[in-house]
mmCIF file of C-alpha atoms in Angstrom:
data_model
loop_
_atom_site.group_PDB
_atom_site.id
_atom_site.type_symbol
_atom_site.label_atom_id
_atom_site.label_comp_id
_atom_site.label_asym_id
_atom_site.label_seq_id
_atom_site.Cartn_x
_atom_site.Cartn_y
_atom_site.Cartn_z
ATOM 1 C CA MET A 1036 -1.077 -93.485 22.852
ATOM 2 C CA GLU A 1037 -4.267 -95.344 21.952
ATOM 3 C CA ALA A 1038 -7.446 -93.837 20.588
ATOM 4 C CA GLU A 1039 -10.140 -93.336 23.195
ATOM 5 C CA GLU A 1040 -12.535 -96.246 23.544
ATOM 6 C CA TRP A 1041 -16.151 -95.975 24.595
ATOM 7 C CA LEU A 1042 -18.484 -97.902 26.812
ATOM 8 C CA ILE A 1043 -21.307 -95.874 25.260
ATOM 9 C CA GLU A 1044 -20.491 -94.011 22.055
ATOM 10 C CA ARG A 1045 -20.072 -90.234 22.524
ATOM 11 C CA LEU A 1046 -21.411 -90.387 26.102
ATOM 12 C CA VAL A 1047 -19.332 -92.567 28.434
ATOM 13 C CA PRO A 1048 -15.594 -93.098 27.825
ATOM 14 C CA ARG A 1049 -14.005 -96.348 28.914
ATOM 15 C CA GLY A 1050 -11.906 -96.146 32.095
ATOM 16 C CA SER A 1051 -13.201 -92.683 33.020
ATOM 17 C CA TYR A 1052 -14.843 -90.717 35.800
ATOM 18 C CA THR A 1053 -18.272 -89.854 34.362
ATOM 19 C CA GLY A 1054 -20.660 -87.950 36.615
ATOM 20 C CA ILE A 1055 -24.463 -88.147 36.460
ATOM 21 C CA PHE A 1056 -26.352 -85.377 38.256
ATOM 22 C CA GLY A 1057 -29.756 -83.778 38.484
ATOM 23 C CA ARG A 1058 -32.383 -82.413 40.858
ATOM 24 C CA ARG A 1059 -34.627 -84.462 43.100
ATOM 25 C CA GLY A 1060 -37.202 -86.267 40.978
ATOM 26 C CA ALA A 1061 -35.115 -86.127 37.811
ATOM 27 C CA ALA A 1062 -34.993 -89.969 37.736
ATOM 28 C CA LYS A 1063 -31.212 -90.276 37.992
ATOM 29 C CA SER A 1064 -31.342 -93.804 39.389
ATOM 30 C CA PHE A 1065 -33.775 -94.990 36.712
ATOM 31 C CA LEU A 1066 -31.478 -93.638 34.004
ATOM 32 C CA ALA A 1067 -28.362 -95.164 35.604
ATOM 33 C CA LEU A 1068 -30.087 -98.526 36.033
ATOM 34 C CA ASP A 1069 -31.122 -98.521 32.373
ATOM 35 C CA MET A 1070 -27.558 -97.597 31.381
ATOM 36 C CA ALA A 1071 -26.144 -100.524 33.363
ATOM 37 C CA CYS A 1072 -28.716 -102.957 31.929
ATOM 38 C CA CYS A 1073 -28.244 -101.760 28.332
ATOM 39 C CA GLY A 1074 -24.514 -102.279 28.820
ATOM 40 C CA ALA A 1075 -25.130 -105.771 30.151
ATOM 41 C CA ARG A 1076 -27.196 -106.665 27.079
ATOM 42 C CA GLY A 1077 -25.029 -104.780 24.575
ATOM 43 C CA GLU A 1078 -28.062 -102.811 23.415
ATOM 44 C CA PRO A 1079 -28.149 -99.111 22.429
ATOM 45 C CA PHE A 1080 -28.583 -96.619 25.263
ATOM 46 C CA LEU A 1081 -30.557 -93.493 24.308
ATOM 47 C CA GLY A 1082 -29.872 -94.430 20.708
ATOM 48 C CA GLU A 1083 -26.088 -94.591 21.131
ATOM 49 C CA GLU A 1084 -24.119 -97.753 20.397
ATOM 50 C CA VAL A 1085 -22.856 -99.747 23.385
ATOM 51 C CA GLU A 1086 -19.759 -101.898 23.822
ATOM 52 C CA ARG A 1087 -21.138 -104.746 25.940
ATOM 53 C CA PHE A 1088 -20.016 -104.443 29.558
ATOM 54 C CA GLY A 1089 -20.986 -105.626 33.012
ATOM 55 C CA SER A 1090 -21.553 -103.332 35.975
ATOM 56 C CA VAL A 1091 -21.428 -103.261 39.735
ATOM 57 C CA TYR A 1092 -24.274 -101.014 40.882
ATOM 58 C CA CYS A 1093 -23.774 -99.801 44.459
ATOM 59 C CA VAL A 1094 -27.127 -98.906 46.036
ATOM 60 C CA GLY A 1095 -26.719 -96.452 48.902
ATOM 61 C CA GLU A 1096 -30.195 -94.889 48.911
ATOM 62 C CA LYS A 1097 -33.808 -96.077 48.607
ATOM 63 C CA LYS A 1098 -32.723 -99.699 49.079
ATOM 64 C CA SER A 1099 -36.275 -100.857 49.859
ATOM 65 C CA ARG A 1100 -37.463 -99.593 46.454
ATOM 66 C CA PHE A 1101 -34.584 -100.753 44.303
ATOM 67 C CA GLY A 1102 -35.655 -104.381 44.079
ATOM 68 C CA LYS A 1103 -38.897 -103.277 42.413
ATOM 69 C CA ARG A 1104 -36.944 -101.276 39.865
ATOM 70 C CA ILE A 1105 -34.813 -104.264 38.928
ATOM 71 C CA GLN A 1106 -37.911 -106.423 38.597
ATOM 72 C CA ALA A 1107 -39.638 -103.784 36.455
ATOM 73 C CA TYR A 1108 -36.715 -103.778 34.030
ATOM 74 C CA ARG A 1109 -36.698 -107.569 33.798
ATOM 75 C CA ILE A 1110 -40.441 -107.685 33.127
ATOM 76 C CA SER A 1111 -40.494 -104.859 30.586
ATOM 77 C CA ARG A 1112 -37.489 -106.187 28.647
ATOM 78 C CA GLU A 1113 -38.367 -109.864 29.123
ATOM 79 C CA VAL A 1114 -34.976 -110.860 30.553
ATOM 80 C CA GLU A 1115 -34.104 -113.141 33.442
ATOM 81 C CA ARG A 1116 -30.523 -112.542 34.551
ATOM 82 C CA LEU A 1117 -28.214 -109.704 33.615
ATOM 83 C CA PRO A 1118 -24.450 -109.212 34.054
ATOM 84 C CA VAL A 1119 -25.131 -106.503 36.641
ATOM 85 C CA GLN A 1120 -24.126 -107.085 40.245
ATOM 86 C CA PHE A 1121 -26.207 -105.060 42.714
ATOM 87 C CA ARG A 1122 -24.313 -104.198 45.867
ATOM 88 C CA TRP A 1123 -26.280 -103.012 48.899
ATOM 89 C CA GLY A 1124 -24.119 -100.162 50.149
ATOM 90 C CA VAL A 1125 -21.515 -97.856 48.653
ATOM 91 C CA PRO A 1126 -17.770 -97.912 49.459
ATOM 92 C CA ASN A 1127 -16.467 -95.185 51.769
ATOM 93 C CA LEU A 1128 -14.223 -93.149 49.479
ATOM 94 C CA LEU A 1129 -12.617 -91.411 52.464
ATOM 95 C CA ASP A 1130 -11.330 -94.664 53.968
ATOM 96 C CA GLU A 1131 -8.215 -95.956 52.229
ATOM 97 C CA GLU A 1132 -8.663 -99.478 53.580
ATOM 98 C CA ALA A 1133 -12.323 -99.589 52.521
ATOM 99 C CA VAL A 1134 -11.349 -98.481 49.010
ATOM 100 C CA GLY A 1135 -8.720 -101.232 48.869
ATOM 101 C CA ASP A 1136 -11.292 -103.816 49.955
ATOM 102 C CA PHE A 1137 -13.709 -102.569 47.306
ATOM 103 C CA ILE A 1138 -11.045 -102.870 44.598
ATOM 104 C CA ALA A 1139 -10.325 -106.436 45.725
ATOM 105 C CA GLU A 1140 -14.069 -107.131 45.541
ATOM 106 C CA LEU A 1141 -14.197 -105.875 41.954
ATOM 107 C CA GLN A 1142 -11.186 -107.950 40.916
ATOM 108 C CA ALA A 1143 -12.699 -111.076 42.472
ATOM 109 C CA ALA A 1144 -15.926 -110.528 40.522
ATOM 110 C CA ARG A 1145 -14.228 -110.361 37.114
ATOM 111 C CA PRO A 1146 -14.373 -114.106 36.275
ATOM 112 C CA ASP A 1147 -18.138 -114.181 36.796
ATOM 113 C CA PHE A 1148 -18.664 -111.225 34.459
ATOM 114 C CA LEU A 1149 -16.436 -112.801 31.801
ATOM 115 C CA ALA A 1150 -18.320 -116.100 32.100
ATOM 116 C CA ARG A 1151 -21.566 -114.227 31.392
ATOM 117 C CA GLY A 1152 -20.150 -112.571 28.280
ATOM 118 C CA ALA A 1153 -19.879 -108.991 29.567
ATOM 119 C CA PRO A 1154 -16.480 -107.956 31.008
ATOM 120 C CA LEU A 1155 -16.707 -105.714 34.064
ATOM 121 C CA GLY A 1156 -16.614 -102.159 32.749
ATOM 122 C CA ALA A 1157 -18.549 -99.838 35.084
ATOM 123 C CA VAL A 1158 -19.199 -99.049 38.730
ATOM 124 C CA PHE A 1159 -22.213 -96.912 39.688
ATOM 125 C CA LEU A 1160 -22.152 -95.099 43.042
ATOM 126 C CA ASP A 1161 -25.718 -94.228 44.044
ATOM 127 C CA THR A 1162 -25.129 -91.706 45.481
ATOM 128 C CA LEU A 1163 -21.877 -89.743 45.704
ATOM 129 C CA SER A 1164 -22.858 -88.126 49.003
ATOM 130 C CA ARG A 1165 -23.347 -91.583 50.584
ATOM 131 C CA SER A 1166 -19.840 -92.501 49.443
ATOM 132 C CA LEU A 1167 -18.432 -89.677 51.562
ATOM 133 C CA ASN A 1168 -19.800 -91.193 54.775
ATOM 134 C CA GLY A 1169 -21.454 -87.974 55.947
ATOM 135 C CA ALA A 1170 -18.710 -85.546 54.902
ATOM 136 C CA ASN A 1171 -19.708 -82.341 53.123
ATOM 137 C CA LEU A 1172 -19.423 -82.454 49.324
ATOM 138 C CA SER A 1173 -18.092 -78.894 49.459
ATOM 139 C CA ASP A 1174 -15.279 -79.760 51.859
ATOM 140 C CA ALA A 1175 -11.985 -79.379 49.984
ATOM 141 C CA ASP A 1176 -10.120 -82.095 51.903
ATOM 142 C CA ALA A 1177 -12.938 -84.632 51.566
ATOM 143 C CA THR A 1178 -13.327 -83.835 47.881
ATOM 144 C CA GLY A 1179 -9.614 -84.292 47.195
ATOM 145 C CA THR A 1180 -9.494 -87.603 49.078
ATOM 146 C CA ALA A 1181 -12.589 -88.946 47.337
ATOM 147 C CA LEU A 1182 -11.373 -87.921 43.868
ATOM 148 C CA ASN A 1183 -8.063 -89.671 44.532
ATOM 149 C CA ALA A 1184 -10.001 -92.776 45.591
ATOM 150 C CA ILE A 1185 -12.085 -92.698 42.397
ATOM 151 C CA GLN A 1186 -8.932 -92.395 40.307
ATOM 152 C CA ARG A 1187 -7.349 -95.266 42.248
ATOM 153 C CA ILE A 1188 -10.343 -97.492 41.461
ATOM 154 C CA ILE A 1189 -10.081 -96.565 37.773
ATOM 155 C CA ASP A 1190 -6.304 -97.082 37.620
ATOM 156 C CA GLU A 1191 -6.295 -100.455 39.392
ATOM 157 C CA THR A 1192 -9.365 -101.999 37.748
ATOM 158 C CA GLY A 1193 -9.817 -100.170 34.431
ATOM 159 C CA VAL A 1194 -13.532 -99.589 35.069
ATOM 160 C CA THR A 1195 -15.505 -96.404 34.508
ATOM 161 C CA VAL A 1196 -16.786 -94.915 37.763
ATOM 162 C CA LEU A 1197 -20.179 -93.174 37.537
ATOM 163 C CA PRO A 1198 -21.237 -91.383 40.743
ATOM 164 C CA LEU A 1199 -24.801 -90.029 40.964
ATOM 165 C CA ALA A 1200 -25.117 -86.571 42.509
ATOM 166 C CA HIS A 1201 -27.583 -83.740 43.028
ATOM 167 C CA VAL A 1202 -27.622 -80.265 41.509
ATOM 168 C CA ALA A 1203 -26.399 -77.373 43.645
ATOM 169 C CA LYS A 1204 -29.252 -75.888 45.702
ATOM 170 C CA ALA A 1205 -28.807 -72.322 44.468
ATOM 171 C CA GLU A 1206 -31.844 -71.123 42.510
ATOM 172 C CA GLY A 1207 -31.337 -71.633 38.796
ATOM 173 C CA SER A 1208 -28.109 -73.574 39.280
ATOM 174 C CA TYR A 1209 -27.116 -76.127 36.671
ATOM 175 C CA SER A 1210 -23.914 -77.247 38.386
ATOM 176 C CA GLN A 1211 -23.284 -80.386 40.370
ATOM 177 C CA LYS A 1212 -23.636 -80.043 44.118
ATOM 178 C CA GLY A 1213 -20.378 -79.614 46.043
ATOM 179 C CA ALA A 1214 -16.928 -78.238 45.345
ATOM 180 C CA GLY A 1215 -16.100 -77.247 41.782
ATOM 181 C CA GLU A 1216 -13.361 -79.887 41.704
ATOM 182 C CA TRP A 1217 -16.001 -82.575 41.161
ATOM 183 C CA GLU A 1218 -16.851 -81.168 37.736
ATOM 184 C CA ASP A 1219 -13.269 -80.170 36.939
ATOM 185 C CA ALA A 1220 -11.980 -83.709 37.509
ATOM 186 C CA ALA A 1221 -14.683 -85.470 35.486
ATOM 187 C CA ASP A 1222 -13.944 -86.818 32.023
ATOM 188 C CA ALA A 1223 -17.640 -86.537 31.163
ATOM 189 C CA LEU A 1224 -20.732 -85.071 32.834
ATOM 190 C CA ILE A 1225 -24.345 -86.004 32.166
ATOM 191 C CA ARG A 1226 -27.092 -83.736 33.533
ATOM 192 C CA ILE A 1227 -30.754 -84.701 33.849
ATOM 193 C CA ASP A 1228 -33.330 -81.909 33.866
ATOM 194 C CA ARG A 1229 -37.066 -81.755 34.447
ATOM 195 C CA ARG A 1230 -39.004 -78.567 33.797
ATOM 196 C CA ASP A 1231 -41.120 -78.982 36.939
ATOM 197 C CA GLU A 1232 -42.374 -81.701 39.277
ATOM 198 C CA THR A 1233 -45.381 -82.437 37.033
ATOM 199 C CA ALA A 1234 -43.509 -82.690 33.727
ATOM 200 C CA ALA A 1235 -43.235 -86.173 32.241
ATOM 201 C CA LEU A 1236 -40.330 -85.332 29.936
ATOM 202 C CA ARG A 1237 -36.776 -85.464 31.259
ATOM 203 C CA THR A 1238 -33.881 -84.046 29.259
ATOM 204 C CA VAL A 1239 -30.450 -85.676 29.312
ATOM 205 C CA THR A 1240 -27.636 -83.289 28.350
ATOM 206 C CA LEU A 1241 -23.946 -84.069 27.924
ATOM 207 C CA THR A 1242 -22.472 -80.978 29.583
ATOM 208 C CA LYS A 1243 -18.834 -82.060 29.427
ATOM 209 C CA GLN A 1244 -16.830 -84.460 27.296
ATOM 210 C CA SER A 1245 -13.036 -84.245 27.358
ATOM 211 C CA ASP A 1246 -11.542 -84.040 23.846
ATOM 212 C CA GLU A 1247 -14.938 -84.632 22.207
ATOM 213 C CA ALA A 1248 -18.096 -82.670 21.392
ATOM 214 C CA ASP A 1249 -20.461 -81.915 24.257
ATOM 215 C CA GLY A 1250 -23.956 -80.441 24.229
ATOM 216 C CA LEU A 1251 -25.655 -83.627 22.999
ATOM 217 C CA ALA A 1252 -29.248 -83.897 24.252
ATOM 218 C CA TYR A 1253 -31.714 -86.760 24.614
ATOM 219 C CA GLY A 1254 -35.191 -87.166 26.055
ATOM 220 C CA PHE A 1255 -36.936 -89.826 28.117
ATOM 221 C CA GLU A 1256 -40.085 -90.424 30.138
ATOM 222 C CA LEU A 1257 -40.924 -92.939 32.858
ATOM 223 C CA GLU A 1258 -43.187 -95.839 31.970
ATOM 224 C CA ILE A 1259 -45.118 -97.588 34.754
ATOM 225 C CA VAL A 1260 -44.664 -101.370 34.994
ATOM 226 C CA ASP A 1261 -46.711 -103.801 37.120
ATOM 227 C CA VAL A 1262 -44.345 -105.942 39.177
ATOM 228 C CA GLY A 1263 -46.893 -107.865 41.274
ATOM 229 C CA GLU A 1264 -49.339 -107.383 44.102
ATOM 230 C CA THR A 1265 -49.367 -107.461 47.911
ATOM 231 C CA PRO A 1266 -51.116 -110.172 49.972
ATOM 232 C CA ASN A 1267 -53.990 -107.690 50.199
ATOM 233 C CA HIS A 1268 -54.145 -107.593 46.383
ATOM 234 C CA ARG A 1269 -52.801 -104.074 46.150
ATOM 235 C CA ARG A 1270 -51.081 -103.288 42.875
ATOM 236 C CA VAL A 1271 -47.275 -102.973 43.112
ATOM 237 C CA THR A 1272 -45.586 -100.897 40.416
ATOM 238 C CA SER A 1273 -42.276 -99.378 39.483
ATOM 239 C CA CYS A 1274 -40.910 -97.625 36.390
ATOM 240 C CA VAL A 1275 -38.512 -97.991 33.499
ATOM 241 C CA ILE A 1276 -37.302 -95.276 31.157
ATOM 242 C CA ARG A 1277 -38.589 -94.887 27.609
ATOM 243 C CA GLN A 1278 -36.673 -92.714 25.165
ATOM 244 C CA VAL A 1279 -38.699 -89.992 23.434
ATOM 245 C CA ASP A 1280 -37.832 -87.330 20.902
ATOM 246 C CA LEU A 1281 -37.063 -83.876 22.240
ATOM 247 C CA PRO A 1282 -39.397 -81.164 20.942
ATOM 248 C CA LEU A 1283 -37.757 -78.457 18.868
ATOM 249 C CA SER A 1284 -38.167 -74.978 20.338
ATOM 250 C CA ASN A 1285 -40.467 -72.537 18.505
ATOM 251 C CA GLY A 1286 -41.108 -75.108 15.794
ATOM 252 C CA ALA A 1287 -37.614 -74.559 14.398
ATOM 253 C CA SER A 1288 -36.021 -77.375 12.456
ATOM 254 C CA ILE A 1289 -32.438 -78.537 12.777
ATOM 255 C CA LYS A 1290 -30.320 -77.522 9.775
ATOM 256 C CA LEU A 1291 -28.137 -80.313 8.473
ATOM 257 C CA SER A 1292 -24.638 -79.882 7.130
ATOM 258 C CA GLY A 1293 -21.592 -82.003 6.351
ATOM 259 C CA GLY A 1294 -21.987 -85.607 7.426
ATOM 260 C CA GLY A 1295 -25.608 -85.048 8.396
ATOM 261 C CA LEU A 1296 -26.493 -84.134 4.821
ATOM 262 C CA ILE A 1297 -24.685 -87.189 3.465
ATOM 263 C CA ALA A 1298 -26.468 -89.498 5.897
ATOM 264 C CA ARG A 1299 -29.836 -87.910 5.055
ATOM 265 C CA ASP A 1300 -29.260 -88.295 1.316
ATOM 266 C CA ALA A 1301 -28.046 -91.866 1.769
ATOM 267 C CA LEU A 1302 -31.293 -92.734 3.521
ATOM 268 C CA ALA A 1303 -33.291 -90.932 0.835
ATOM 269 C CA TYR A 1304 -31.418 -92.912 -1.817
ATOM 270 C CA LEU A 1305 -32.433 -96.245 -0.228
ATOM 271 C CA VAL A 1306 -36.069 -95.197 0.214
ATOM 272 C CA ASP A 1307 -36.348 -93.714 -3.299
ATOM 273 C CA ARG A 1308 -35.051 -96.922 -4.891
ATOM 274 C CA GLY A 1309 -37.196 -99.222 -2.794
ATOM 275 C CA LEU A 1310 -34.242 -100.747 -0.921
ATOM 276 C CA THR A 1311 -36.430 -101.142 2.132
ATOM 277 C CA VAL A 1312 -38.423 -103.796 3.983
ATOM 278 C CA GLU A 1313 -41.845 -103.662 5.567
ATOM 279 C CA ALA A 1314 -41.786 -102.894 9.284
ATOM 280 C CA PRO A 1315 -42.001 -106.133 11.303
ATOM 281 C CA ALA A 1316 -45.129 -106.674 13.372
ATOM 282 C CA TRP A 1317 -43.385 -106.075 16.716
ATOM 283 C CA LEU A 1318 -42.125 -102.675 15.563
ATOM 284 C CA ALA A 1319 -45.436 -101.677 13.971
ATOM 285 C CA ASN A 1320 -47.264 -102.512 17.196
ATOM 286 C CA LYS A 1321 -44.706 -100.757 19.386
ATOM 287 C CA LEU A 1322 -44.780 -97.485 17.417
ATOM 288 C CA SER A 1323 -48.366 -97.712 16.094
ATOM 289 C CA LEU A 1324 -47.078 -97.530 12.510
ATOM 290 C CA LYS A 1325 -49.369 -97.441 9.502
ATOM 291 C CA ARG A 1326 -49.839 -100.652 7.574
ATOM 292 C CA GLY A 1327 -47.110 -101.082 4.975
ATOM 293 C CA GLN A 1328 -44.669 -98.655 6.675
ATOM 294 C CA VAL A 1329 -41.222 -99.267 5.237
ATOM 295 C CA VAL A 1330 -37.997 -99.346 7.219
ATOM 296 C CA VAL A 1331 -34.304 -99.452 6.341
ATOM 297 C CA GLU A 1332 -31.658 -101.661 7.866
ATOM 298 C CA VAL A 1333 -29.226 -99.395 9.736
ATOM 299 C CA GLU A 1334 -26.205 -101.379 8.512
ATOM 300 C CA GLN A 1335 -27.302 -100.904 4.895
ATOM 301 C CA TRP A 1336 -27.810 -97.186 5.527
ATOM 302 C CA LYS A 1337 -24.335 -97.003 7.052
ATOM 303 C CA ARG A 1338 -22.724 -98.654 4.002
ATOM 304 C CA ARG A 1339 -24.605 -96.370 1.603
ATOM 305 C CA ALA A 1340 -23.465 -93.269 3.524
ATOM 306 C CA ALA A 1341 -19.866 -94.479 3.396
ATOM 307 C CA ASP A 1342 -20.132 -95.045 -0.377
ATOM 308 C CA MET A 1343 -21.455 -91.499 -0.771
ATOM 309 C CA GLY A 1344 -18.397 -90.013 0.914
ATOM 310 C CA LEU A 1345 -19.137 -89.932 4.646
ATOM 311 C CA SER A 1346 -15.733 -91.463 5.396
ATOM 312 C CA ASP A 1347 -12.433 -91.691 3.540
ATOM 313 C CA ARG A 1348 -10.384 -94.784 2.838
ATOM 314 C CA GLU A 1349 -7.608 -93.266 4.935
ATOM 315 C CA ASP A 1350 -9.851 -92.962 8.016
ATOM 316 C CA SER A 1351 -9.171 -95.290 10.906
ATOM 317 C CA ASP A 1352 -11.959 -97.607 12.080
ATOM 318 C CA THR A 1353 -12.470 -95.316 15.084
ATOM 319 C CA ASN A 1354 -12.868 -92.241 12.869
ATOM 320 C CA ARG A 1355 -15.318 -94.071 10.612
ATOM 321 C CA ARG A 1356 -17.452 -95.070 13.578
ATOM 322 C CA GLN A 1357 -17.405 -91.554 15.036
ATOM 323 C CA LYS A 1358 -18.370 -89.956 11.717
ATOM 324 C CA TRP A 1359 -21.202 -92.428 11.215
ATOM 325 C CA PHE A 1360 -22.728 -92.080 14.679
ATOM 326 C CA ALA A 1361 -22.468 -88.295 14.570
ATOM 327 C CA ALA A 1362 -24.125 -88.136 11.130
ATOM 328 C CA LYS A 1363 -26.837 -90.694 11.953
ATOM 329 C CA ASN A 1364 -27.779 -88.877 15.142
ATOM 330 C CA LYS A 1365 -27.936 -85.515 13.354
ATOM 331 C CA VAL A 1366 -30.545 -86.942 10.992
ATOM 332 C CA ARG A 1367 -32.420 -88.425 13.950
ATOM 333 C CA ASP A 1368 -32.277 -85.170 15.927
ATOM 334 C CA ALA A 1369 -33.593 -83.300 12.895
ATOM 335 C CA GLY A 1370 -36.742 -85.407 13.120
ATOM 336 C CA LEU A 1371 -36.181 -87.141 9.778
ATOM 337 C CA VAL A 1372 -35.786 -90.666 11.097
ATOM 338 C CA SER A 1373 -36.557 -92.786 14.130
ATOM 339 C CA ILE A 1374 -34.142 -95.567 15.076
ATOM 340 C CA GLU A 1375 -35.157 -98.780 16.808
ATOM 341 C CA GLY A 1376 -32.269 -101.191 17.280
ATOM 342 C CA ASP A 1377 -30.982 -102.163 13.824
ATOM 343 C CA LEU A 1378 -33.899 -100.585 11.924
ATOM 344 C CA ALA A 1379 -34.435 -96.973 10.780
ATOM 345 C CA ILE A 1380 -37.955 -95.611 10.201
ATOM 346 C CA PRO A 1381 -37.996 -92.677 7.718
ATOM 347 C CA LEU A 1382 -40.254 -89.818 8.827
ATOM 348 C CA GLY A 1383 -41.409 -87.758 5.823
ATOM 349 C CA LEU A 1384 -37.880 -87.891 4.496
ATOM 350 C CA LEU A 1385 -38.445 -87.445 0.766
ATOM 351 C CA GLY A 1386 -40.116 -84.044 0.828
ATOM 352 C CA GLY A 1387 -37.773 -81.815 -1.160
ATOM 353 C CA VAL A 1388 -34.804 -84.165 -0.779
ATOM 354 C CA ARG A 1389 -32.993 -85.277 -3.920
ATOM 355 C CA PRO A 1390 -30.683 -88.206 -3.221
ATOM 356 C CA CYS A 1391 -27.091 -87.948 -4.384
ATOM 357 C CA PRO A 1392 -26.244 -89.797 -7.611
ATOM 358 C CA LEU A 1393 -24.229 -93.009 -7.655
#
């Protein structure tokens, strides 16, 4: 038996059924699109490390708007072509022949993904209800057939299947719409919440992760991007997601322990001894940093944490990675550091913190 591999560390297992769900207006499609594009570029998604992968994104709803969303991402991230194949229409999971044709389509697309440096790793179904061709998500027979089809796609192609779904309509419900088997069968579940229709902040919560820790939470907002104008010179816009820190309730701070403490003290050690660099201009402009703000290279921070006892020599590479990402994110979630790509920006770290000795 092999150790579990990740498409996105701690969030999306490789070769899994990972559900994404939320209420209307939660920005599920924007989040899924960003996930696919981060995978295509091999860039962190919501701060979590990504194993570069290509995606087939099946668009079953809002087709007339989706082109704008793709263009908005390209403009905001300054990219031309991504290893993401957008498919207009979702496969019918209740039709065995249609599922077989879809699998053949995925297999035929593999060489193109490999040629572009991102092996095919994910299929997004936007949305799950469209994939059932009008059948009720609560229907036991339809649910069983569709789940078998999803597993068949995973088994025969090795991809992760990520269907997008709505929350159950019951007042106060936080479950995915449809039969309970949808959640039971999932390897991982990601829920997107929005306090109300006027709130800018969306919360992303990992509500299920088989054999791993769940309960992880992230925040994002939508950022408006100009994508062009109409012949009548009317502004045309769309949105991309922008990760933001989640506010701590009642002003409480997150208490660090174990690996989180080691990672915090490792960062304090580097800052205290001046093992830092000045924030580059692009980062200072992006985050409106003060002149002379220092930053730490994440790789250097990682090595220092390992030297201070975060991982043991006997640990496997997988265990080392898991310990590091868990510890790093604890420090981030405690509001002590902000992470942008391969740079870490200390946030008032040294107050009352004494770094561990050599």
